[in-house]
Amino acid sequence: MQKTDELVDVVEAVDGAAEIPAAPPVTRPRPWARIAVPATALGAAAVLALTGVQWLDQPAVAAWRTVCLAITVQALPFLLLGTALSGAINAFVPADLFTRVLPRRPALAVPVAGVAGVVLPGCECASVPVANSLIRRGVTPAAAFAFLLSAPAINPIVLTATAVAFPGNPAMVAARLLASLATAAVMGWLWLWLGREEWLRPTARHTGHQPGGNRWNEFRLGFQHDFLHAGGFLVLGAMAAATFNVAVPRSVLDTFSGSPWLSVLFLAALAVVLAVCSEADAFVAASLTGFSPTARLAFMVVGPMVDLKLIALQAGTFGRAFALRFSSVTTVVAVVTSVLIGGALL
């Protein structure tokens, strides 16, 4: 009887050992996840380059290819500038520099960061990686977002282009400057008030100078990551903008130009889907002579802050939850500030 009890104890011990949960499997990074966006961009570029295929020579497809390439080529130099600047900030700038320069109170840091946008002579493609790098360096997200919105709209190149596109009309330049600054500041303050951390998921990347590390190697790693990551989303946004350009007939423009309110809303929506670089959008706005000055101002204020390629870049950098909320609210704020300032100055 005693041996039987011992045998039962042994069996129960073996069964208990079998019930011990196994160690969780090691999750290995999927190689395709790291190259999906660059592969998409290269694939799109290959399709665009295949001019010898018969169906690609159709007029509509040729127009789509031309617009897509124009948007991509126009924005690519400024994306290079932005990612290079982002990599330089990451590798060479002391981590506490921005926190020391900006006011300690986030509410005051927002307008200061918005005015600082004048130092970046690039378009919206350049501002996204720079804003991401600023957040990684300890800058409050609200101030980084104010910089992100203002930089492509108030830098000297954009303001000069606006003055050239609207000769003899300095009020348009002033209206664009004030409306863009106001929108950037309001969005920064709204993020302080309503923003949530779970909406903001910056992508993991090599960041920050490591003691004893090679700064040029850190610059190369940061630049390589940002450019490959953002470049793919730039191409996707350009493809979406080109699709709208080809699909929507020109007669639609005449339908909305007669109503003051509809014209503002329509040109704001048009700025989102056309995705014109901020250095060139003033000339596009100047060509829309059938629309009111306020509507054309809304086109120039909304475009550098919210367009398809910028939404794609923000989604790839900060996450879709952030991009959808931030771009939607930014559009509303930009339209309201354009109407108020345009009504007072134009």
mmCIF file of C-alpha atoms in Angstrom:
data_model
loop_
_atom_site.group_PDB
_atom_site.id
_atom_site.type_symbol
_atom_site.label_atom_id
_atom_site.label_comp_id
_atom_site.label_asym_id
_atom_site.label_seq_id
_atom_site.Cartn_x
_atom_site.Cartn_y
_atom_site.Cartn_z
ATOM 1 C CA MET A 1 0.000 0.000 0.000
ATOM 2 C CA GLN A 2 2.831 2.361 0.806
ATOM 3 C CA LYS A 3 4.488 1.676 -2.551
ATOM 4 C CA THR A 4 1.213 2.415 -4.313
ATOM 5 C CA ASP A 5 0.923 5.782 -2.562
ATOM 6 C CA GLU A 6 4.506 6.598 -3.511
ATOM 7 C CA LEU A 7 3.782 5.697 -7.124
ATOM 8 C CA VAL A 8 0.747 8.012 -7.132
ATOM 9 C CA ASP A 9 2.854 10.834 -5.727
ATOM 10 C CA VAL A 10 5.428 10.346 -8.484
ATOM 11 C CA VAL A 11 2.742 10.397 -11.199
ATOM 12 C CA GLU A 12 1.193 13.571 -9.761
ATOM 13 C CA ALA A 13 4.598 15.224 -9.625
ATOM 14 C CA VAL A 14 5.237 14.369 -13.262
ATOM 15 C CA ASP A 15 1.807 15.712 -14.258
ATOM 16 C CA GLY A 16 2.420 18.918 -12.295
ATOM 17 C CA ALA A 17 5.729 19.404 -14.036
ATOM 18 C CA ALA A 18 3.995 18.966 -17.365
ATOM 19 C CA GLU A 19 1.573 21.776 -16.481
ATOM 20 C CA ILE A 20 4.344 24.319 -15.968
ATOM 21 C CA PRO A 21 3.792 26.991 -18.601
ATOM 22 C CA ALA A 22 6.434 27.120 -21.251
ATOM 23 C CA ALA A 23 8.581 30.187 -21.636
ATOM 24 C CA PRO A 24 7.061 32.711 -24.033
ATOM 25 C CA PRO A 25 8.547 32.492 -27.501
ATOM 26 C CA VAL A 26 11.187 35.014 -28.361
ATOM 27 C CA THR A 27 9.735 37.655 -30.641
ATOM 28 C CA ARG A 28 12.152 38.404 -33.422
ATOM 29 C CA PRO A 29 11.854 41.542 -35.477
ATOM 30 C CA ARG A 30 10.402 40.853 -38.878
ATOM 31 C CA PRO A 31 12.857 41.864 -41.573
ATOM 32 C CA TRP A 32 10.074 42.860 -43.959
ATOM 33 C CA ALA A 33 8.692 45.387 -41.483
ATOM 34 C CA ARG A 34 11.886 47.442 -41.673
ATOM 35 C CA ILE A 35 11.980 47.547 -45.458
ATOM 36 C CA ALA A 36 8.254 47.707 -46.274
ATOM 37 C CA VAL A 37 8.081 51.480 -46.723
ATOM 38 C CA PRO A 38 11.333 51.842 -48.712
ATOM 39 C CA ALA A 39 10.275 48.885 -50.872
ATOM 40 C CA THR A 40 6.923 50.535 -51.511
ATOM 41 C CA ALA A 41 8.646 53.746 -52.552
ATOM 42 C CA LEU A 42 11.050 51.915 -54.861
ATOM 43 C CA GLY A 43 8.209 49.899 -56.335
ATOM 44 C CA ALA A 44 6.198 53.033 -57.010
ATOM 45 C CA ALA A 45 9.217 54.673 -58.610
ATOM 46 C CA ALA A 46 9.735 51.619 -60.814
ATOM 47 C CA VAL A 47 6.110 51.724 -61.966
ATOM 48 C CA LEU A 48 6.382 55.404 -62.749
ATOM 49 C CA ALA A 49 9.515 54.808 -64.772
ATOM 50 C CA LEU A 50 7.999 52.127 -66.975
ATOM 51 C CA THR A 51 6.994 54.438 -69.779
ATOM 52 C CA GLY A 52 7.349 51.704 -72.349
ATOM 53 C CA VAL A 53 4.305 49.803 -71.104
ATOM 54 C CA GLN A 54 1.363 50.615 -73.354
ATOM 55 C CA TRP A 55 -1.285 51.324 -70.720
ATOM 56 C CA LEU A 56 1.065 53.741 -68.967
ATOM 57 C CA ASP A 57 1.139 55.863 -72.110
ATOM 58 C CA GLN A 58 -2.548 56.720 -71.897
ATOM 59 C CA PRO A 59 -3.129 60.495 -71.424
ATOM 60 C CA ALA A 60 -4.734 60.173 -67.956
ATOM 61 C CA VAL A 61 -2.021 57.830 -66.695
ATOM 62 C CA ALA A 62 0.704 60.003 -68.183
ATOM 63 C CA ALA A 63 -0.783 63.047 -66.417
ATOM 64 C CA TRP A 64 -0.963 61.102 -63.151
ATOM 65 C CA ARG A 65 2.662 60.039 -63.511
ATOM 66 C CA THR A 66 3.773 63.589 -64.270
ATOM 67 C CA VAL A 67 1.970 65.078 -61.249
ATOM 68 C CA CYS A 68 3.212 62.360 -58.912
ATOM 69 C CA LEU A 69 6.802 62.771 -60.048
ATOM 70 C CA ALA A 70 6.542 66.568 -59.864
ATOM 71 C CA ILE A 71 5.329 66.484 -56.257
ATOM 72 C CA THR A 72 7.967 63.945 -55.246
ATOM 73 C CA VAL A 73 10.865 65.694 -56.980
ATOM 74 C CA GLN A 74 9.734 69.080 -55.681
ATOM 75 C CA ALA A 75 9.611 67.903 -52.078
ATOM 76 C CA LEU A 76 12.625 65.557 -52.097
ATOM 77 C CA PRO A 77 15.356 68.226 -51.680
ATOM 78 C CA PHE A 78 13.571 69.669 -48.664
ATOM 79 C CA LEU A 79 13.049 66.203 -47.216
ATOM 80 C CA LEU A 80 16.807 65.681 -47.570
ATOM 81 C CA LEU A 81 17.389 69.007 -45.826
ATOM 82 C CA GLY A 82 15.029 68.119 -42.999
ATOM 83 C CA THR A 83 16.413 64.644 -42.392
ATOM 84 C CA ALA A 84 19.986 65.963 -42.541
ATOM 85 C CA LEU A 85 19.093 68.658 -40.022
ATOM 86 C CA SER A 86 17.344 66.079 -37.865
ATOM 87 C CA GLY A 87 20.415 63.828 -37.937
ATOM 88 C CA ALA A 88 22.684 66.766 -37.105
ATOM 89 C CA ILE A 89 20.494 67.747 -34.142
ATOM 90 C CA ASN A 90 20.517 64.143 -32.992
ATOM 91 C CA ALA A 91 24.304 63.717 -33.166
ATOM 92 C CA PHE A 92 25.900 67.110 -32.574
ATOM 93 C CA VAL A 93 23.516 69.297 -30.551
ATOM 94 C CA PRO A 94 23.706 68.920 -26.747
ATOM 95 C CA ALA A 95 20.631 67.209 -25.372
ATOM 96 C CA ASP A 96 19.701 70.057 -23.034
ATOM 97 C CA LEU A 97 20.211 72.938 -25.500
ATOM 98 C CA PHE A 98 16.580 73.274 -26.579
ATOM 99 C CA THR A 99 15.220 72.883 -23.083
ATOM 100 C CA ARG A 100 17.572 75.687 -21.962
ATOM 101 C CA VAL A 101 16.702 78.016 -24.852
ATOM 102 C CA LEU A 102 12.930 77.613 -24.726
ATOM 103 C CA PRO A 103 10.941 79.002 -21.786
ATOM 104 C CA ARG A 104 10.380 76.505 -19.007
ATOM 105 C CA ARG A 105 6.617 77.036 -19.047
ATOM 106 C CA PRO A 106 5.162 75.029 -21.951
ATOM 107 C CA ALA A 107 2.508 77.685 -22.585
ATOM 108 C CA LEU A 108 5.263 80.232 -23.292
ATOM 109 C CA ALA A 109 7.470 77.764 -25.173
ATOM 110 C CA VAL A 110 4.736 77.229 -27.796
ATOM 111 C CA PRO A 111 4.727 80.743 -29.351
ATOM 112 C CA VAL A 112 8.527 80.965 -29.092
ATOM 113 C CA ALA A 113 8.873 77.695 -30.993
ATOM 114 C CA GLY A 114 6.361 78.944 -33.540
ATOM 115 C CA VAL A 115 8.403 82.070 -34.223
ATOM 116 C CA ALA A 116 11.555 79.918 -34.396
ATOM 117 C CA GLY A 117 10.068 78.252 -37.461
ATOM 118 C CA VAL A 118 11.468 81.125 -39.507
ATOM 119 C CA VAL A 119 14.959 79.580 -39.305
ATOM 120 C CA LEU A 120 14.140 76.473 -41.388
ATOM 121 C CA PRO A 121 14.059 77.328 -45.123
ATOM 122 C CA GLY A 122 12.152 74.240 -46.201
ATOM 123 C CA CYS A 123 8.712 72.781 -46.756
ATOM 124 C CA GLU A 124 6.479 70.619 -44.607
ATOM 125 C CA CYS A 125 8.406 67.464 -45.561
ATOM 126 C CA ALA A 126 11.457 68.826 -43.768
ATOM 127 C CA SER A 127 9.638 69.905 -40.613
ATOM 128 C CA VAL A 128 8.287 66.476 -39.631
ATOM 129 C CA PRO A 129 11.622 64.715 -38.988
ATOM 130 C CA VAL A 130 12.981 67.845 -37.309
ATOM 131 C CA ALA A 131 9.978 68.025 -34.950
ATOM 132 C CA ASN A 132 10.403 64.342 -34.142
ATOM 133 C CA SER A 133 14.063 64.920 -33.322
ATOM 134 C CA LEU A 134 13.177 67.874 -31.085
ATOM 135 C CA ILE A 135 10.757 65.720 -29.099
ATOM 136 C CA ARG A 136 13.451 63.067 -28.728
ATOM 137 C CA ARG A 137 15.760 65.759 -27.364
ATOM 138 C CA GLY A 138 13.376 66.704 -24.575
ATOM 139 C CA VAL A 139 11.354 69.537 -26.139
ATOM 140 C CA THR A 140 7.728 69.492 -25.075
ATOM 141 C CA PRO A 141 5.589 68.054 -27.902
ATOM 142 C CA ALA A 142 3.358 71.142 -27.939
ATOM 143 C CA ALA A 143 6.330 73.377 -28.805
ATOM 144 C CA ALA A 144 7.650 70.879 -31.367
ATOM 145 C CA PHE A 145 4.253 70.790 -33.082
ATOM 146 C CA ALA A 146 4.068 74.586 -33.168
ATOM 147 C CA PHE A 147 7.449 74.561 -34.886
ATOM 148 C CA LEU A 148 6.296 71.811 -37.250
ATOM 149 C CA LEU A 149 3.326 73.906 -38.403
ATOM 150 C CA SER A 150 4.995 77.290 -38.617
ATOM 151 C CA ALA A 151 8.331 76.382 -40.231
ATOM 152 C CA PRO A 152 7.012 75.624 -43.728
ATOM 153 C CA ALA A 153 4.716 78.679 -43.751
ATOM 154 C CA ILE A 154 6.712 81.607 -42.363
ATOM 155 C CA ASN A 155 10.297 81.008 -43.465
ATOM 156 C CA PRO A 156 11.924 83.696 -45.641
ATOM 157 C CA ILE A 157 11.736 81.665 -48.860
ATOM 158 C CA VAL A 158 7.982 81.154 -48.571
ATOM 159 C CA LEU A 159 7.269 84.766 -47.645
ATOM 160 C CA THR A 160 9.438 86.001 -50.513
ATOM 161 C CA ALA A 161 7.645 83.687 -52.934
ATOM 162 C CA THR A 162 4.313 85.013 -51.671
ATOM 163 C CA ALA A 163 5.428 88.602 -52.243
ATOM 164 C CA VAL A 164 6.502 87.717 -55.786
ATOM 165 C CA ALA A 165 3.267 85.865 -56.524
ATOM 166 C CA PHE A 166 1.154 88.778 -55.221
ATOM 167 C CA PRO A 167 3.074 91.883 -56.389
ATOM 168 C CA GLY A 168 1.966 95.148 -54.875
ATOM 169 C CA ASN A 169 -0.057 93.329 -52.214
ATOM 170 C CA PRO A 170 1.974 93.293 -48.965
ATOM 171 C CA ALA A 171 -1.243 92.708 -47.034
ATOM 172 C CA MET A 172 -1.369 89.150 -48.395
ATOM 173 C CA VAL A 173 2.162 88.460 -47.118
ATOM 174 C CA ALA A 174 1.304 89.892 -43.699
ATOM 175 C CA ALA A 175 -1.969 87.954 -43.576
ATOM 176 C CA ARG A 176 -0.212 84.701 -44.378
ATOM 177 C CA LEU A 177 2.437 85.331 -41.722
ATOM 178 C CA LEU A 178 -0.057 86.205 -38.989
ATOM 179 C CA ALA A 179 -2.565 83.463 -39.831
ATOM 180 C CA SER A 180 0.143 80.806 -39.924
ATOM 181 C CA LEU A 181 1.672 81.919 -36.628
ATOM 182 C CA ALA A 182 -1.748 82.068 -34.981
ATOM 183 C CA THR A 183 -2.642 78.575 -36.191
ATOM 184 C CA ALA A 184 0.659 77.125 -34.972
ATOM 185 C CA ALA A 185 0.312 78.719 -31.536
ATOM 186 C CA VAL A 186 -3.333 77.681 -31.111
ATOM 187 C CA MET A 187 -2.529 74.082 -32.061
ATOM 188 C CA GLY A 188 0.346 73.988 -29.593
ATOM 189 C CA TRP A 189 -1.875 75.271 -26.792
ATOM 190 C CA LEU A 190 -4.646 72.843 -27.749
ATOM 191 C CA TRP A 191 -2.173 69.979 -27.459
ATOM 192 C CA LEU A 192 -1.218 71.177 -23.970
ATOM 193 C CA TRP A 193 -4.890 71.250 -23.032
ATOM 194 C CA LEU A 194 -6.313 68.188 -24.780
ATOM 195 C CA GLY A 195 -3.373 66.128 -26.046
ATOM 196 C CA ARG A 196 -2.766 62.632 -24.714
ATOM 197 C CA GLU A 197 0.444 60.656 -24.651
ATOM 198 C CA GLU A 198 -1.192 57.509 -26.042
ATOM 199 C CA TRP A 199 -1.969 59.394 -29.279
ATOM 200 C CA LEU A 200 1.712 60.081 -29.824
ATOM 201 C CA ARG A 201 3.828 57.078 -30.642
ATOM 202 C CA PRO A 202 7.150 58.225 -32.132
ATOM 203 C CA THR A 203 8.947 55.529 -34.079
ATOM 204 C CA ALA A 204 11.891 53.829 -32.429
ATOM 205 C CA ARG A 205 15.146 55.086 -33.840
ATOM 206 C CA HIS A 206 18.805 55.606 -33.030
ATOM 207 C CA THR A 207 18.807 58.849 -31.110
ATOM 208 C CA GLY A 208 21.075 60.863 -28.896
ATOM 209 C CA HIS A 209 24.831 61.025 -28.675
ATOM 210 C CA GLN A 210 26.281 58.128 -26.720
ATOM 211 C CA PRO A 211 29.396 58.799 -24.613
ATOM 212 C CA GLY A 212 32.419 57.525 -26.478
ATOM 213 C CA GLY A 213 30.461 57.061 -29.699
ATOM 214 C CA ASN A 214 31.337 58.409 -33.110
ATOM 215 C CA ARG A 215 29.189 61.456 -33.833
ATOM 216 C CA TRP A 216 29.446 61.116 -37.608
ATOM 217 C CA ASN A 217 28.314 57.511 -37.390
ATOM 218 C CA GLU A 218 25.368 58.595 -35.243
ATOM 219 C CA PHE A 219 24.536 61.279 -37.786
ATOM 220 C CA ARG A 220 24.614 58.686 -40.580
ATOM 221 C CA LEU A 221 22.359 56.258 -38.710
ATOM 222 C CA GLY A 222 19.825 58.940 -37.797
ATOM 223 C CA PHE A 223 19.776 60.410 -41.307
ATOM 224 C CA GLN A 224 19.459 56.979 -42.933
ATOM 225 C CA HIS A 225 16.541 55.948 -40.717
ATOM 226 C CA ASP A 226 14.586 59.190 -41.104
ATOM 227 C CA PHE A 227 15.077 59.527 -44.849
ATOM 228 C CA LEU A 228 14.152 55.936 -45.722
ATOM 229 C CA HIS A 229 11.185 56.006 -43.367
ATOM 230 C CA ALA A 230 9.781 59.383 -44.420
ATOM 231 C CA GLY A 231 10.624 58.975 -48.106
ATOM 232 C CA GLY A 232 8.244 56.070 -48.554
ATOM 233 C CA PHE A 233 5.348 57.960 -47.015
ATOM 234 C CA LEU A 234 6.193 60.970 -49.160
ATOM 235 C CA VAL A 235 5.767 58.847 -52.295
ATOM 236 C CA LEU A 236 2.475 57.410 -51.043
ATOM 237 C CA GLY A 237 1.135 60.895 -50.342
ATOM 238 C CA ALA A 238 2.259 62.117 -53.756
ATOM 239 C CA MET A 239 0.448 59.218 -55.409
ATOM 240 C CA ALA A 240 -2.788 60.097 -53.606
ATOM 241 C CA ALA A 241 -2.488 63.778 -54.545
ATOM 242 C CA ALA A 242 -1.823 62.896 -58.187
ATOM 243 C CA THR A 243 -4.905 60.694 -58.251
ATOM 244 C CA PHE A 244 -7.084 63.607 -57.158
ATOM 245 C CA ASN A 245 -5.502 65.946 -59.694
ATOM 246 C CA VAL A 246 -6.363 63.587 -62.530
ATOM 247 C CA ALA A 247 -9.775 62.401 -61.316
ATOM 248 C CA VAL A 248 -11.414 65.775 -60.498
ATOM 249 C CA PRO A 249 -12.375 67.871 -63.562
ATOM 250 C CA ARG A 250 -11.506 71.543 -63.797
ATOM 251 C CA SER A 251 -15.181 72.484 -64.060
ATOM 252 C CA VAL A 252 -15.562 71.729 -60.369
ATOM 253 C CA LEU A 253 -13.490 74.825 -59.569
ATOM 254 C CA ASP A 254 -16.053 77.104 -61.237
ATOM 255 C CA THR A 255 -18.904 75.566 -59.235
ATOM 256 C CA PHE A 256 -17.515 76.718 -55.878
ATOM 257 C CA SER A 257 -15.915 80.031 -56.760
ATOM 258 C CA GLY A 258 -19.202 81.952 -56.692
ATOM 259 C CA SER A 259 -19.927 81.450 -52.965
ATOM 260 C CA PRO A 260 -17.688 83.269 -50.422
ATOM 261 C CA TRP A 261 -18.035 80.541 -47.780
ATOM 262 C CA LEU A 262 -17.940 77.551 -50.090
ATOM 263 C CA SER A 263 -14.926 78.989 -51.878
ATOM 264 C CA VAL A 264 -12.947 79.132 -48.607
ATOM 265 C CA LEU A 265 -13.857 75.558 -47.701
ATOM 266 C CA PHE A 266 -13.206 74.308 -51.202
ATOM 267 C CA LEU A 267 -9.750 75.879 -51.521
ATOM 268 C CA ALA A 268 -8.860 74.610 -48.038
ATOM 269 C CA ALA A 269 -9.812 71.087 -49.120
ATOM 270 C CA LEU A 270 -8.020 71.591 -52.421
ATOM 271 C CA ALA A 271 -4.826 72.542 -50.581
ATOM 272 C CA VAL A 272 -5.008 69.273 -48.639
ATOM 273 C CA VAL A 273 -5.297 67.055 -51.699
ATOM 274 C CA LEU A 274 -3.056 68.965 -54.114
ATOM 275 C CA ALA A 275 -0.081 68.702 -51.728
ATOM 276 C CA VAL A 276 1.794 71.593 -53.347
ATOM 277 C CA CYS A 277 5.109 72.441 -51.703
ATOM 278 C CA SER A 278 4.935 75.619 -49.607
ATOM 279 C CA GLU A 279 7.583 77.295 -51.753
ATOM 280 C CA ALA A 280 5.267 77.001 -54.782
ATOM 281 C CA ASP A 281 1.737 77.198 -53.387
ATOM 282 C CA ALA A 282 1.603 81.017 -53.535
ATOM 283 C CA PHE A 283 1.883 80.887 -57.337
ATOM 284 C CA VAL A 284 -0.913 78.316 -57.486
ATOM 285 C CA ALA A 285 -3.069 80.521 -55.241
ATOM 286 C CA ALA A 286 -2.335 83.582 -57.361
ATOM 287 C CA SER A 287 -3.527 81.715 -60.457
ATOM 288 C CA LEU A 288 -6.937 81.040 -58.865
ATOM 289 C CA THR A 289 -8.205 84.494 -59.810
ATOM 290 C CA GLY A 290 -11.853 83.486 -59.656
ATOM 291 C CA PHE A 291 -11.688 83.047 -55.874
ATOM 292 C CA SER A 292 -11.708 85.716 -53.162
ATOM 293 C CA PRO A 293 -8.458 86.851 -51.463
ATOM 294 C CA THR A 294 -9.597 85.217 -48.208
ATOM 295 C CA ALA A 295 -10.169 81.891 -49.952
ATOM 296 C CA ARG A 296 -6.713 82.054 -51.519
ATOM 297 C CA LEU A 297 -5.239 82.915 -48.126
ATOM 298 C CA ALA A 298 -6.889 79.797 -46.668
ATOM 299 C CA PHE A 299 -5.293 77.780 -49.467
ATOM 300 C CA MET A 300 -1.830 79.067 -48.500
ATOM 301 C CA VAL A 301 -2.324 78.636 -44.753
ATOM 302 C CA VAL A 302 -3.868 75.162 -44.812
ATOM 303 C CA GLY A 303 -1.577 73.661 -47.474
ATOM 304 C CA PRO A 304 1.779 73.814 -45.625
ATOM 305 C CA MET A 305 0.152 72.448 -42.460
ATOM 306 C CA VAL A 306 -2.214 69.760 -43.742
ATOM 307 C CA ASP A 307 -1.886 67.893 -47.028
ATOM 308 C CA LEU A 308 -1.910 64.262 -48.096
ATOM 309 C CA LYS A 309 1.830 63.751 -48.106
ATOM 310 C CA LEU A 310 2.190 65.537 -44.751
ATOM 311 C CA ILE A 311 -0.554 63.404 -43.188
ATOM 312 C CA ALA A 312 1.243 60.315 -44.490
ATOM 313 C CA LEU A 313 4.558 61.553 -43.061
ATOM 314 C CA GLN A 314 2.968 62.311 -39.681
ATOM 315 C CA ALA A 315 1.279 58.914 -39.591
ATOM 316 C CA GLY A 316 4.558 57.175 -40.315
ATOM 317 C CA THR A 317 6.470 59.240 -37.767
ATOM 318 C CA PHE A 318 4.044 59.777 -34.885
ATOM 319 C CA GLY A 319 1.302 57.195 -35.540
ATOM 320 C CA ARG A 320 -2.072 57.186 -37.260
ATOM 321 C CA ALA A 321 -4.017 58.104 -34.117
ATOM 322 C CA PHE A 322 -2.048 61.325 -33.820
ATOM 323 C CA ALA A 323 -2.069 62.170 -37.534
ATOM 324 C CA LEU A 324 -5.837 61.858 -37.953
ATOM 325 C CA ARG A 325 -6.702 63.945 -34.900
ATOM 326 C CA PHE A 326 -3.974 66.534 -35.363
ATOM 327 C CA SER A 327 -4.573 67.112 -39.078
ATOM 328 C CA SER A 328 -8.351 67.384 -38.642
ATOM 329 C CA VAL A 329 -8.156 69.970 -35.880
ATOM 330 C CA THR A 330 -5.371 71.858 -37.651
ATOM 331 C CA THR A 331 -7.550 72.216 -40.746
ATOM 332 C CA VAL A 332 -10.404 73.713 -38.741
ATOM 333 C CA VAL A 333 -8.131 76.124 -36.851
ATOM 334 C CA ALA A 334 -6.325 77.183 -40.037
ATOM 335 C CA VAL A 335 -9.596 77.923 -41.842
ATOM 336 C CA VAL A 336 -10.964 79.953 -38.911
ATOM 337 C CA THR A 337 -7.783 82.022 -38.510
ATOM 338 C CA SER A 338 -7.621 82.606 -42.282
ATOM 339 C CA VAL A 339 -11.200 83.901 -42.335
ATOM 340 C CA LEU A 340 -10.664 86.167 -39.332
ATOM 341 C CA ILE A 341 -7.303 87.602 -40.391
ATOM 342 C CA GLY A 342 -8.195 87.670 -44.080
ATOM 343 C CA GLY A 343 -11.407 89.510 -43.339
ATOM 344 C CA ALA A 344 -9.502 92.122 -41.349
ATOM 345 C CA LEU A 345 -6.516 92.675 -43.680
ATOM 346 C CA LEU A 346 -7.620 91.731 -47.204
#
